[in-house]
């Protein structure tokens, strides 16, 4: 149990760092360059994916000894693309499903803050998905 708690803490540190990379790139692309939020989300998610892969496989999860790193990266990427789909869906629901259809929200908060809020909610949902799927598919099974 202590090992699992330690692993979750490491995952949290790597995940939050990747989140800030993701959010920073997303904010710059959507707010500064006015790139459509779903495109900005795909780009920022991809940038943070590379960081997350390197750090997760180095510090969080124990590699399978016989794992081919290319196959491992492909699995990591496939799981992450599914996570990106979940991430984008949650942001879409937050913005196009809720924000755009609740006039009071549009009066209380600006579009940029709504996009950032949607990104935060989406990241929280995907963080749980990422930990569980990476533990199942990428980590060496315990003895």
Coordinates of C-alpha atoms in Angstrom, one line a residue:
X1 CA 0.0 0.0 0.0
X2 CA 2.9 2.3 0.8
X3 CA 4.3 1.7 -2.7
X4 CA 1.0 2.5 -4.3
X5 CA 0.6 5.8 -2.3
X6 CA 4.2 6.8 -3.3
X7 CA 3.4 6.0 -6.9
X8 CA 0.2 8.0 -6.8
X9 CA 2.2 11.0 -5.4
X10 CA 4.9 10.7 -8.1
X11 CA 2.1 10.4 -10.7
X12 CA 0.5 13.6 -9.2
X13 CA 3.8 15.6 -9.5
X14 CA 4.4 14.5 -13.1
X15 CA 0.7 15.0 -13.9
X16 CA 0.5 18.4 -12.4
X17 CA 3.7 19.5 -14.2
X18 CA 2.3 18.1 -17.5
X19 CA -1.0 19.9 -16.7
X20 CA 0.7 23.2 -16.3
X21 CA 2.5 22.7 -19.6
X22 CA -0.8 21.7 -21.3
X23 CA -2.7 24.6 -19.7
X24 CA 0.1 27.1 -20.6
X25 CA 0.3 26.1 -24.2
X26 CA -3.5 25.9 -24.4
X27 CA -4.0 29.4 -23.0
X28 CA -1.4 30.9 -25.2
X29 CA -2.8 29.3 -28.3
X30 CA -6.5 30.0 -27.5
X31 CA -6.2 33.4 -25.8
X32 CA -3.1 35.0 -27.4
X33 CA -3.3 33.5 -30.9
X34 CA -7.1 33.0 -30.9
X35 CA -6.8 29.4 -32.2
X36 CA -10.1 27.5 -31.9
X37 CA -10.2 25.9 -28.5
X38 CA -10.5 22.3 -29.7
X39 CA -7.5 22.7 -32.0
X40 CA -5.5 24.4 -29.2
X41 CA -6.5 21.6 -26.9
X42 CA -5.1 18.9 -29.3
X43 CA -1.8 20.8 -29.7
X44 CA -1.3 21.5 -26.0
X45 CA -2.3 17.9 -25.1
X46 CA 0.3 16.6 -27.6
X47 CA 3.1 18.8 -26.2
X48 CA 2.4 17.6 -22.7
X49 CA 2.1 14.0 -23.8
X50 CA 5.8 13.8 -24.7
X51 CA 6.8 15.3 -21.4
X52 CA 4.4 13.0 -19.5
X53 CA 5.6 9.9 -21.3
X54 CA 9.3 10.5 -20.5
X55 CA 8.7 11.4 -16.9
X56 CA 6.1 8.7 -16.2
X57 CA 8.2 5.9 -17.6
X58 CA 11.3 7.2 -15.8
X59 CA 9.9 8.1 -12.4
X60 CA 6.4 6.7 -11.9
X61 CA 5.8 3.3 -13.4
X62 CA 8.2 0.3 -13.4
X63 CA 8.9 -0.7 -16.9
X64 CA 8.4 -4.3 -18.0
X65 CA 11.9 -5.7 -18.5
X66 CA 11.0 -7.3 -21.9
X67 CA 9.1 -4.2 -23.2
X68 CA 10.0 -2.8 -26.5
X69 CA 10.2 1.0 -25.9
X70 CA 8.6 1.7 -29.3
X71 CA 5.6 -0.6 -28.5
X72 CA 5.4 1.0 -25.1
X73 CA 5.3 4.4 -26.6
X74 CA 2.6 3.3 -29.0
X75 CA 0.5 1.9 -26.2
X76 CA 1.1 5.1 -24.2
X77 CA 0.1 7.2 -27.2
X78 CA -3.1 5.2 -27.9
X79 CA -4.1 5.5 -24.3
X80 CA -3.4 9.2 -24.4
X81 CA -5.3 9.7 -27.6
X82 CA -8.3 8.1 -25.9
X83 CA -7.6 10.5 -23.0
X84 CA -7.5 13.4 -25.5
X85 CA -10.9 12.3 -26.8
X86 CA -12.3 12.3 -23.3
X87 CA -10.5 15.6 -22.5
X88 CA -12.0 17.3 -25.6
X89 CA -15.5 15.9 -25.0
X90 CA -15.5 17.2 -21.4
X91 CA -14.3 20.6 -22.6
X92 CA -16.9 20.6 -25.4
X93 CA -19.7 19.7 -22.8
X94 CA -18.5 22.5 -20.5
X95 CA -18.4 25.1 -23.2
X96 CA -20.8 24.3 -25.9
X97 CA -23.1 22.2 -23.8
X98 CA -23.2 24.3 -20.6
X99 CA -21.5 27.7 -21.0
X100 CA -23.1 28.7 -24.3
X101 CA -26.6 27.7 -23.1
X102 CA -26.6 29.3 -19.7
X103 CA -26.9 33.1 -20.1
X104 CA -26.1 33.7 -16.4
X105 CA -22.7 32.0 -16.8
X106 CA -21.9 34.1 -19.8
X107 CA -22.7 37.2 -17.8
X108 CA -20.6 36.1 -14.8
X109 CA -17.5 34.8 -16.5
X110 CA -15.8 35.5 -19.8
X111 CA -15.1 33.0 -22.5
X112 CA -11.4 32.7 -21.6
X113 CA -12.1 31.8 -18.0
X114 CA -14.8 29.3 -19.1
X115 CA -12.3 27.7 -21.5
X116 CA -9.7 27.4 -18.7
X117 CA -12.3 26.1 -16.3
X118 CA -13.4 23.5 -18.8
X119 CA -9.8 22.5 -19.3
X120 CA -9.3 22.1 -15.6
X121 CA -12.4 19.9 -15.2
X122 CA -11.4 17.8 -18.2
X123 CA -7.9 17.3 -16.9
X124 CA -9.1 16.1 -13.6
X125 CA -11.3 13.5 -15.3
X126 CA -8.5 12.3 -17.6
X127 CA -6.0 12.1 -14.8
X128 CA -7.9 9.3 -13.2
X129 CA -8.3 7.5 -16.5
X130 CA -4.6 7.9 -17.2
X131 CA -3.4 6.5 -13.9
X132 CA -5.7 3.4 -14.1
X133 CA -5.0 2.6 -17.8
X134 CA -1.2 3.1 -17.6
X135 CA -1.0 1.0 -14.4
X136 CA -2.9 -1.8 -16.2
X137 CA -1.3 -1.7 -19.6
X138 CA 2.3 -0.3 -19.1
X139 CA 3.5 -1.2 -15.6
X140 CA 5.4 -4.4 -14.8
X141 CA 3.1 -6.7 -12.8
X142 CA 4.1 -7.2 -9.2
X143 CA 5.5 -10.4 -8.0

